[in-house]
Coordinates of C-alpha atoms in Angstrom, one line a residue:
M1 CA -41.0 6.9 88.6
S2 CA -43.1 7.1 85.6
R3 CA -43.3 3.6 83.1
R4 CA -42.0 3.1 79.9
W5 CA -44.6 1.8 77.2
S6 CA -43.1 0.7 73.3
I7 CA -46.1 2.1 70.9
V8 CA -47.4 0.9 67.6
L9 CA -48.6 3.0 65.9
L10 CA -49.4 2.3 62.0
A11 CA -51.8 4.6 60.1
V12 CA -52.0 5.7 56.2
A13 CA -52.6 9.2 55.1
W14 CA -52.8 11.6 52.9
G15 CA -54.5 14.7 53.5
I16 CA -53.5 18.8 54.1
Q17 CA -53.7 20.8 56.5
P18 CA -52.7 24.4 57.2
S19 CA -52.1 26.0 59.7
G20 CA -52.7 29.7 62.1
T21 CA -54.6 31.0 64.9
L22 CA -56.7 34.2 65.4
E23 CA -58.8 35.9 68.1
N24 CA -62.4 35.0 67.8
N25 CA -65.1 37.4 66.8
F26 CA -69.1 38.1 67.2
F27 CA -72.1 38.8 66.2
Q28 CA -74.1 40.5 67.2
L29 CA -76.9 40.2 67.5
Q30 CA -79.4 41.7 65.0
V31 CA -83.4 41.3 63.8
D32 CA -83.6 39.9 60.3
A33 CA -87.2 40.5 58.8
Q34 CA -86.1 37.4 56.5
Q35 CA -85.4 35.2 59.3
D36 CA -87.1 31.7 58.6
Y37 CA -88.6 32.0 62.3
L38 CA -90.3 35.1 62.1
Q39 CA -91.8 34.1 59.9
A40 CA -93.2 30.8 61.0
G41 CA -94.6 33.0 63.8
I42 CA -91.4 33.4 66.5
P43 CA -91.8 37.8 66.7
A44 CA -88.4 39.4 67.3
C45 CA -90.5 40.4 71.0
T46 CA -89.9 37.3 71.5
W47 CA -86.8 36.5 70.4
S48 CA -85.4 39.9 72.8
K49 CA -86.9 38.1 75.9
L50 CA -84.8 35.1 75.2
N51 CA -82.0 37.9 74.8
E52 CA -83.0 39.6 77.7
T53 CA -83.1 35.7 79.6
I54 CA -79.8 35.1 79.6
H55 CA -77.6 38.5 79.6
G56 CA -77.3 39.5 76.1
R57 CA -75.9 36.2 74.6
L58 CA -78.7 35.3 72.8
H59 CA -76.4 36.0 68.6
V60 CA -77.2 35.5 65.3
A61 CA -75.8 33.1 63.4
K62 CA -73.2 33.4 60.3
P63 CA -71.7 31.7 58.2
F64 CA -68.4 31.7 58.9
A65 CA -67.0 32.8 55.5
E66 CA -69.9 36.0 55.1
P67 CA -68.0 38.0 55.6
C68 CA -66.3 37.7 52.7
F69 CA -69.2 38.2 51.0
N70 CA -71.6 41.1 52.1
G71 CA -68.3 43.0 50.9
D72 CA -69.2 45.4 53.9
T73 CA -66.2 43.8 56.2
P74 CA -62.4 43.8 54.0
G75 CA -60.5 43.0 57.4
I76 CA -62.6 40.6 58.9
C77 CA -62.1 38.2 55.4
A78 CA -58.6 38.5 54.8
D79 CA -58.9 37.2 58.0
I80 CA -60.8 34.4 57.0
Q81 CA -59.0 34.0 53.7
R82 CA -55.1 32.8 55.8
N83 CA -57.3 31.3 58.3
Y84 CA -59.5 29.2 56.1
L85 CA -57.7 25.4 56.5
D86 CA -56.8 26.6 60.7
P87 CA -58.8 24.6 62.3
G88 CA -57.7 26.2 65.0
F89 CA -59.1 28.9 63.9
R90 CA -63.2 27.3 63.0
S91 CA -63.3 26.3 66.8
E92 CA -63.5 30.0 67.9
H93 CA -66.3 30.6 65.3
F94 CA -69.2 29.5 66.0
G95 CA -70.3 29.0 61.9
A96 CA -67.6 26.5 61.2
Y97 CA -66.9 23.6 61.1
I98 CA -63.9 21.6 60.6
N99 CA -65.9 19.6 58.3
A100 CA -66.7 21.5 55.7
G101 CA -69.6 19.7 53.9
L102 CA -72.2 19.6 56.2
F103 CA -72.8 22.6 57.1
T104 CA -73.7 23.1 54.3
C105 CA -77.2 22.7 52.8
Q106 CA -76.1 19.5 51.2
A107 CA -79.0 18.5 49.2
V108 CA -80.6 21.9 47.0
S109 CA -76.6 23.2 46.8
E110 CA -77.2 26.5 49.6
Q111 CA -73.8 27.3 50.7
C112 CA -71.3 29.7 51.4
V113 CA -68.2 28.3 51.3
L114 CA -64.3 29.9 49.6
N115 CA -62.2 27.7 47.3
W116 CA -60.3 25.6 49.3
L117 CA -57.5 25.1 47.2
D118 CA -57.3 29.3 46.2
P119 CA -59.1 31.4 49.3
L120 CA -58.0 34.5 48.9
R121 CA -59.9 34.0 45.6
Q122 CA -62.5 36.9 45.4
P123 CA -66.0 34.1 45.9
S124 CA -68.0 35.3 43.1
T125 CA -71.9 33.2 44.1
T126 CA -74.1 34.0 46.4
C127 CA -74.2 32.7 50.5
Y128 CA -76.3 30.9 52.2
Q129 CA -76.7 30.4 55.4
G130 CA -77.1 26.2 54.3
A131 CA -77.6 24.3 57.7
V132 CA -75.9 26.9 59.7
S133 CA -78.2 27.5 62.8
S134 CA -79.3 31.0 62.5
Y135 CA -79.6 31.3 66.5
Y136 CA -77.0 30.4 68.1
I137 CA -76.3 30.5 72.4
D138 CA -73.1 31.9 73.7
V139 CA -73.2 29.4 77.3
Q140 CA -71.6 30.1 80.4
D141 CA -73.6 28.1 82.1
H142 CA -76.2 26.2 83.1
N143 CA -78.8 28.4 83.3
D144 CA -78.0 29.3 80.0
V145 CA -79.0 25.2 78.7
V146 CA -81.8 25.6 80.5
A147 CA -82.9 28.6 78.7
A148 CA -82.6 27.2 75.9
F149 CA -84.9 23.6 76.7
A150 CA -87.0 25.8 77.7
F151 CA -87.8 28.0 74.7
S152 CA -87.2 24.9 72.1
E153 CA -89.8 23.0 74.7
A154 CA -92.6 26.4 74.3
Y155 CA -91.5 27.6 70.4
G156 CA -91.1 23.9 68.7
V157 CA -87.5 25.3 67.9
P158 CA -84.6 22.7 66.7
L159 CA -81.8 22.7 69.0
V160 CA -78.4 21.7 68.6
V161 CA -75.2 21.4 70.6
K162 CA -71.7 22.2 69.1
N163 CA -68.3 22.8 70.4
T164 CA -65.1 23.2 67.9
G165 CA -66.9 22.1 64.9
H166 CA -65.1 18.5 64.8
D167 CA -68.1 16.6 63.0
Y168 CA -68.4 14.1 60.4
M169 CA -71.9 13.4 60.3
G170 CA -73.4 17.3 60.4
R171 CA -74.8 16.2 64.5
S172 CA -74.2 19.6 65.3
S173 CA -75.7 22.0 62.3
A174 CA -79.3 22.1 61.5
R175 CA -81.2 24.6 59.2
N176 CA -83.2 27.0 62.3
S177 CA -82.1 25.6 65.1
L178 CA -81.0 27.1 68.3
G179 CA -77.6 26.6 68.2
I180 CA -76.3 25.6 71.8
W181 CA -72.5 26.2 72.2
V182 CA -69.9 25.3 74.5
R183 CA -67.1 26.3 73.8
F184 CA -66.0 29.1 74.5
R185 CA -66.7 30.4 78.2
I186 CA -66.9 26.8 79.4
L187 CA -62.6 26.3 79.6
Y188 CA -61.9 25.1 83.2
I189 CA -59.6 22.6 85.0
T190 CA -58.6 21.5 87.3
Y191 CA -56.4 18.8 89.1
N192 CA -58.1 16.8 92.2
P193 CA -55.2 14.0 93.3
E194 CA -57.9 12.7 95.9
F195 CA -61.4 12.6 93.9
R196 CA -64.0 10.6 94.8
P197 CA -67.1 10.1 92.5
D198 CA -70.1 12.8 94.2
G199 CA -72.7 10.5 96.6
C200 CA -70.1 7.4 95.8
P201 CA -69.4 5.7 99.4
A202 CA -66.2 6.8 102.0
Y203 CA -64.8 3.4 101.3
R204 CA -64.5 3.5 97.9
N205 CA -60.4 3.8 96.8
P206 CA -60.4 7.6 96.0
I207 CA -58.3 8.8 92.4
P208 CA -56.3 11.4 91.1
A209 CA -58.4 12.2 89.0
V210 CA -58.4 16.0 86.0
T211 CA -61.9 18.3 86.0
F212 CA -63.2 20.7 82.9
G213 CA -65.0 22.3 81.2
S214 CA -66.7 21.0 77.9
G215 CA -65.6 23.5 75.4
A216 CA -61.4 22.7 76.9
Q217 CA -60.0 21.6 74.1
F218 CA -56.9 18.3 73.7
S219 CA -53.6 21.1 72.8
E220 CA -54.8 22.7 76.3
L221 CA -55.6 19.4 78.4
L222 CA -52.0 18.1 77.2
D223 CA -51.1 21.6 78.7
F224 CA -52.0 21.3 81.4
A225 CA -51.5 17.2 82.2
N226 CA -47.4 18.6 81.7
E227 CA -47.3 21.2 84.2
R228 CA -48.4 18.7 86.0
N229 CA -46.5 15.4 85.0
I230 CA -49.4 13.2 84.2
T231 CA -50.8 12.0 81.6
I232 CA -54.2 12.8 79.8
P233 CA -54.3 10.0 76.1
G234 CA -55.7 11.8 73.6
G235 CA -56.4 12.1 69.6
S236 CA -54.0 12.8 67.2
D237 CA -55.7 16.6 67.0
A238 CA -55.0 18.7 69.6
T239 CA -57.7 21.8 68.2
V240 CA -60.9 18.9 69.4
G241 CA -62.9 20.0 72.8
V242 CA -62.7 16.8 74.8
G243 CA -65.9 16.7 75.9
G244 CA -68.4 16.8 73.5
G245 CA -69.1 13.9 70.7
Y246 CA -65.5 12.4 70.5
L247 CA -64.8 11.9 74.5
Q248 CA -69.6 10.8 74.4
G249 CA -68.6 8.9 70.9
G250 CA -66.2 7.2 72.5
G251 CA -62.6 8.4 71.6
H252 CA -59.9 7.0 70.5
S253 CA -56.6 7.4 70.8
P254 CA -52.8 5.5 70.2
L255 CA -52.4 4.8 73.7
S256 CA -56.4 2.8 73.9
N257 CA -54.9 -1.0 73.3
I258 CA -53.4 0.1 76.9
F259 CA -55.5 2.9 78.8
G260 CA -59.1 2.7 77.1
L261 CA -61.1 4.6 75.0
A262 CA -62.2 7.8 76.7
V263 CA -65.2 6.7 77.9
D264 CA -63.2 4.1 79.6
R265 CA -61.0 6.7 82.3
V266 CA -65.0 8.8 82.9
L267 CA -65.5 9.0 86.5
E268 CA -68.2 11.6 87.2
Y269 CA -70.2 14.2 84.5
Q270 CA -72.1 17.5 85.1
I271 CA -75.0 17.6 82.8
V272 CA -78.4 19.3 82.0
V273 CA -81.4 17.1 80.7
P274 CA -83.7 18.5 78.3
S275 CA -86.2 18.9 81.5
G276 CA -84.0 21.4 82.9
D277 CA -82.6 19.5 85.4
F278 CA -78.8 20.1 86.4
L279 CA -78.4 16.0 86.9
I280 CA -74.5 14.5 88.3
V281 CA -73.5 12.0 86.7
N282 CA -71.9 9.0 88.1
D283 CA -71.3 5.7 88.3
C284 CA -72.9 5.7 91.6
Q285 CA -75.9 8.1 90.7
N286 CA -78.1 8.4 87.3
R287 CA -76.2 5.6 86.4
D288 CA -78.5 4.4 83.6
L289 CA -77.2 8.6 82.6
F290 CA -74.3 7.9 83.4
F291 CA -74.3 4.8 80.5
A292 CA -75.9 6.5 78.1
L293 CA -73.2 9.5 78.2
N294 CA -70.3 6.4 78.4
G295 CA -70.2 6.3 74.1
G296 CA -74.1 6.2 72.8
G297 CA -72.5 9.6 71.3
G298 CA -72.9 13.5 71.5
G299 CA -75.5 15.2 71.3
T300 CA -78.2 13.0 72.7
F301 CA -79.2 12.9 76.0
G302 CA -77.9 15.9 76.9
V303 CA -75.8 19.0 77.9
V304 CA -72.6 17.9 79.1
M305 CA -70.8 21.0 81.1
S306 CA -68.4 18.7 82.4
V307 CA -66.6 16.1 83.0
T308 CA -64.3 14.4 85.3
T309 CA -61.0 12.0 84.1
R310 CA -58.7 10.5 85.5
A311 CA -56.1 11.5 85.4
L312 CA -52.7 8.6 84.7
P313 CA -48.8 8.9 86.0
R314 CA -46.5 10.4 83.9
A315 CA -44.6 7.7 80.4
D316 CA -42.0 7.8 79.6
L317 CA -43.1 6.3 75.5
I318 CA -41.5 3.8 73.5
T319 CA -42.0 4.9 70.1
V320 CA -41.2 1.9 67.2
S321 CA -41.7 3.8 63.9
A322 CA -40.5 3.6 59.7
T323 CA -41.6 6.4 57.6
F324 CA -43.0 5.7 53.8
T325 CA -42.3 7.0 51.0
P326 CA -45.3 6.8 48.1
E327 CA -43.5 4.1 46.2
T328 CA -43.4 2.2 49.1
S329 CA -45.8 -1.0 48.7
I330 CA -48.6 -1.2 51.0
S331 CA -49.7 -4.2 50.0
T332 CA -46.4 -6.0 50.2
F333 CA -45.9 -3.9 53.7
L334 CA -50.5 -4.3 54.5
E335 CA -49.1 -8.7 53.8
F336 CA -46.2 -9.1 56.4
V337 CA -48.3 -7.6 58.7
I338 CA -51.4 -8.8 59.6
P339 CA -49.9 -12.8 60.7
Y340 CA -48.3 -10.0 63.7
S341 CA -51.3 -8.3 64.2
V342 CA -53.1 -10.5 67.0
Q343 CA -50.3 -10.8 68.4
W344 CA -49.3 -7.5 68.8
S345 CA -52.3 -6.7 70.2
Q346 CA -52.4 -9.4 72.7
D347 CA -49.2 -8.5 74.2
G348 CA -50.4 -5.2 74.9
I349 CA -48.2 -2.2 75.3
K350 CA -45.1 -3.7 76.6
I351 CA -44.2 -2.7 79.2
N352 CA -41.5 -1.6 81.8
M353 CA -38.8 -2.4 78.2
D354 CA -36.6 0.0 77.3
A355 CA -35.3 1.7 73.7
D356 CA -33.2 -1.6 73.0
E357 CA -35.4 -3.7 74.1
A358 CA -38.7 -2.1 72.5
L359 CA -36.5 -2.5 69.4
A360 CA -35.7 -5.9 69.7
Y361 CA -38.8 -6.8 70.2
M362 CA -39.9 -5.3 66.5
T363 CA -37.0 -7.3 64.8
P364 CA -39.4 -10.0 62.8
L365 CA -40.3 -6.4 61.2
K366 CA -37.3 -4.4 61.3
T367 CA -35.6 -7.3 59.4
F368 CA -39.0 -7.3 56.9
L369 CA -38.9 -3.2 56.4
A370 CA -34.8 -3.5 55.7
S371 CA -35.1 -6.3 53.2
E372 CA -38.0 -5.1 51.4
L373 CA -39.0 -2.3 51.4
N374 CA -35.2 -0.9 52.0
T375 CA -36.7 0.9 54.7
T376 CA -35.6 1.1 58.2
L377 CA -37.1 0.8 61.8
S378 CA -36.3 3.4 64.3
V379 CA -36.9 4.2 68.4
T380 CA -37.3 7.1 70.8
V381 CA -38.0 8.2 73.9
S382 CA -40.5 10.0 74.9
S383 CA -40.4 11.6 78.5
S384 CA -44.9 12.5 77.9
Y385 CA -47.4 12.1 76.4
G386 CA -47.5 15.5 75.7
E387 CA -43.8 15.0 74.0
F388 CA -45.1 12.3 71.8
H389 CA -48.1 13.9 70.9
E390 CA -46.1 17.1 69.9
K391 CA -43.5 14.2 68.2
F392 CA -45.4 12.1 66.0
L393 CA -50.0 12.7 66.4
H394 CA -49.1 16.9 66.1
K395 CA -46.3 15.9 62.7
S396 CA -48.8 13.4 62.0
S397 CA -52.1 15.7 61.0
E398 CA -49.9 17.5 59.7
G399 CA -51.1 15.7 56.9
L400 CA -54.8 15.0 57.4
P401 CA -57.6 16.6 55.8
K402 CA -59.0 19.4 57.9
C403 CA -61.7 22.4 56.5
I404 CA -62.1 20.8 53.1
P405 CA -65.6 19.3 51.2
V406 CA -64.2 15.3 53.0
F407 CA -66.3 12.6 54.6
P408 CA -65.5 9.7 56.4
A409 CA -66.5 5.8 56.6
S410 CA -64.8 3.7 59.0
R411 CA -64.7 -0.2 59.5
L412 CA -63.8 -2.2 62.9
I413 CA -61.6 -5.6 62.3
P414 CA -62.5 -7.5 64.3
A415 CA -59.2 -10.1 65.8
A416 CA -60.8 -13.3 64.1
T417 CA -61.0 -11.7 60.9
F418 CA -56.6 -12.6 60.9
S419 CA -57.5 -15.8 61.3
E420 CA -60.1 -16.8 59.1
S421 CA -60.0 -14.5 55.9
P422 CA -56.7 -12.1 56.5
Q423 CA -56.3 -12.6 52.4
E424 CA -60.0 -11.6 52.0
L425 CA -58.4 -8.9 54.2
L426 CA -55.3 -7.9 52.5
N427 CA -57.1 -7.7 49.5
T428 CA -60.2 -5.8 50.1
I429 CA -58.3 -3.4 52.1
T430 CA -55.1 -3.0 49.5
H431 CA -57.9 -2.4 47.2
L432 CA -59.5 0.1 48.7
I433 CA -56.5 1.9 49.4
S434 CA -56.1 1.9 45.4
T435 CA -59.1 3.7 44.7
V436 CA -60.5 6.0 47.9
P437 CA -58.4 9.6 48.2
V438 CA -57.8 9.3 52.2
S439 CA -56.3 5.8 53.7
F440 CA -55.8 5.6 57.7
I441 CA -55.5 1.6 59.3
F442 CA -55.4 2.3 63.0
A443 CA -53.7 -0.3 65.5
N444 CA -55.8 1.8 68.6
T445 CA -58.5 -0.8 70.1
P446 CA -59.0 -1.5 73.2
H447 CA -58.8 -4.9 72.3
S448 CA -56.6 -5.6 76.0
F449 CA -57.5 -3.4 78.0
E450 CA -57.9 -4.2 81.2
S451 CA -60.5 -2.2 82.5
Y452 CA -60.1 0.0 86.1
P453 CA -61.3 -0.7 89.6
D454 CA -64.2 0.4 90.6
A455 CA -65.0 1.7 86.5
G456 CA -68.6 2.6 85.5
P457 CA -70.1 0.8 81.8
T458 CA -69.4 2.2 79.0
S459 CA -71.8 2.0 76.0
V460 CA -69.5 1.9 72.8
T461 CA -69.9 -2.0 70.7
P462 CA -69.2 -4.4 72.5
V463 CA -67.1 -4.9 69.1
W464 CA -64.5 -1.9 69.9
R465 CA -62.7 -4.6 72.6
T466 CA -62.9 -7.9 70.6
S467 CA -61.0 -5.9 67.4
V468 CA -57.2 -5.6 66.6
W469 CA -57.3 -2.1 63.9
D470 CA -59.7 0.6 63.7
V471 CA -59.5 1.1 59.8
T472 CA -61.6 4.9 57.4
F473 CA -61.5 5.6 54.7
G474 CA -61.9 8.7 53.5
Q475 CA -64.0 11.0 50.1
I476 CA -63.3 14.2 48.8
W477 CA -65.2 16.8 46.3
D478 CA -64.6 19.7 44.8
Y479 CA -65.9 22.2 46.7
A480 CA -68.4 23.6 44.3
A481 CA -69.8 20.2 42.8
P482 CA -73.3 19.7 42.3
P483 CA -75.7 17.8 44.2
S484 CA -75.3 15.3 42.2
V485 CA -71.8 15.3 41.8
Q486 CA -71.2 15.2 46.3
E487 CA -74.6 12.8 46.4
K488 CA -72.4 10.4 44.5
A489 CA -70.1 10.9 46.2
Y490 CA -71.2 9.8 49.1
R491 CA -72.7 7.0 47.7
D492 CA -69.5 5.5 45.7
L493 CA -68.0 5.2 49.2
S494 CA -70.5 4.0 50.7
A495 CA -71.2 0.8 48.3
A496 CA -67.4 0.8 48.5
M497 CA -67.6 0.1 52.4
E498 CA -70.0 -3.3 51.1
S499 CA -66.2 -5.2 50.4
L500 CA -64.9 -4.7 53.8
R501 CA -68.3 -5.0 55.9
A502 CA -68.4 -8.4 53.8
V503 CA -65.3 -9.8 55.3
T504 CA -66.2 -8.5 58.5
P505 CA -69.7 -9.4 59.4
D506 CA -69.6 -9.3 63.3
G507 CA -67.2 -6.3 62.7
G508 CA -69.0 -2.3 64.0
A509 CA -68.0 0.8 62.8
Y510 CA -66.9 4.3 64.9
G511 CA -69.8 6.1 65.1
N512 CA -67.2 9.5 65.2
E513 CA -66.0 8.4 61.6
A514 CA -67.9 6.7 59.7
D515 CA -70.2 7.3 57.1
I516 CA -73.5 8.7 57.3
Y517 CA -75.3 6.2 55.2
E518 CA -73.8 3.8 57.4
P519 CA -76.6 0.7 57.2
N520 CA -77.8 -0.7 60.3
F521 CA -76.2 1.9 62.3
E522 CA -77.5 0.9 65.7
E523 CA -76.0 -2.1 65.7
S524 CA -72.3 -1.3 63.9
F525 CA -72.0 1.9 66.6
W526 CA -73.8 -0.1 69.5
G527 CA -74.2 -3.5 69.3
D528 CA -76.0 -4.8 72.3
N529 CA -76.7 -1.8 74.0
Y530 CA -78.9 -0.1 72.4
K531 CA -82.1 -0.9 73.2
Q532 CA -80.6 0.0 76.3
L533 CA -80.2 2.5 75.5
L534 CA -83.3 4.3 73.7
E535 CA -84.8 3.7 76.4
I536 CA -82.7 6.0 79.0
K537 CA -83.2 8.7 75.9
E538 CA -86.9 8.4 75.5
K539 CA -86.9 8.5 79.9
Y540 CA -84.6 11.8 79.7
D541 CA -85.4 13.6 76.7
P542 CA -89.1 12.8 75.5
G543 CA -90.0 15.1 73.7
H544 CA -87.1 14.9 71.7
L545 CA -85.4 18.3 72.4
L546 CA -82.5 16.5 71.4
D547 CA -82.3 14.9 67.7
C548 CA -79.1 14.8 64.8
W549 CA -78.5 12.3 63.0
H550 CA -78.2 8.8 63.0
C551 CA -78.6 9.4 67.2
V552 CA -79.8 6.8 69.6
G553 CA -83.7 7.4 69.0
W554 CA -83.0 10.3 65.5
R555 CA -86.3 10.3 63.9
S556 CA -85.2 10.7 60.3
A557 CA -88.4 12.5 59.5
D558 CA -87.8 15.6 61.2
D559 CA -86.9 18.8 58.6
R560 CA -84.1 19.4 60.2
Y561 CA -82.4 17.3 58.7
S562 CA -83.1 18.1 55.0
C563 CA -80.0 19.2 53.7
Y564 CA -78.8 15.4 53.7
F565 CA -79.1 13.0 50.1

């Protein structure tokens, strides 16, 4: 039997995203005498030995747009130019990232990019490696990851873990590094209607679950769920690799208020830790690592090979929505919405409502929109999450900025702010919307979420549970801007967010979409969980073979961060 839920998704966004698809091209392994590693004393025969160990899956990494600079492969260049702004196309290339800024070396303006406003224009500058790894392993199984850790420990080569490249913090790229690419070969998806986490007692009730390889994308999980009449919630961008930083950083969706964050639904991981051990991690074994992976961030504790998550029943989703024009007064709208937001969140997503009941519930908003903003409120019924995603999330994501030089800063807005400082909240957010190019207000926190029976612990900041809004702002710069201009854009956005931090002293930030220069990031991303996360980091990765920007236990003086400002 299907269930009905009514959903209120509030979003304000501006941006560009063309689409397209094409098959992946692999670069064959070549030894380049100019590679920094050879200069550092690692001979070609050593790399060849690694390549032999992993059966030829070691490749020289090249920046995504490099074929358009060397003039040797015009056909490949034409494909790249046509699909330059397509995240799906980029996700199939190791040297490509959805955020077109942090795989460059911004500090010294070494990059290899096309003009995103006109990708067909022939580039006139030099192609630099930037922050793209020098080599990468196209991972097929856990033995490849074991070999990568052993090589890193033996020769001091920095490692990065990369999935589809949806990375706003530069955590999956680093100069002179060896990349561990999990996107292209670890794609399996299976369904078990009676899953019991490995090592858990027999009396524990089995749970319908889906297990997927870490390279599986949301689009693939959506199709799989639709075919089996189940629900797997996810974000708006269907090209995201689910088992990577998205999930390990928390993972929100429009249904977080009732189904929880992605980490709330995880039942089990399979992971390779830096010691080379291949572990099964759940609430019954390696429980400390289960806690860490459930929100402690990707690329930090090991390389996740697979994830098992709850398979939820199919549900009819009743969506109440309104469409605004550029002339719509956002401040007027927010002034009305703020007093209602906590109550809407506390009510949760209404269960067992039909379309008429859902519209009646939103009568105050319907009346306001009609009388004050000349806008109508409509109701739509979707027979599955996949249909809802196509109607609303996919369509809305077409307007989001992707594959261009853009970076975000976010803030979780606690429920108390709506009653204690409503005017300050309104003034601050409307000012930011009017001065920052990209703005989002998501009413998608797990504020009213009730934990599942037998659910394991999570390490995201507890502020997720006490907040009502997740507010994100973004800055864009010209692709050819000098380092001083790029740095100013970062600093200006960070400074602008100070006003919102001041209004929300008990707030936090979503670590996957945060200010790159987030002050006191340990508290913002993890709160009181950080101390325990740091202990777990030291237990499983005492040699810090894995390290990334503003991750648990990061070492800021490491050379891999030389491209940051």
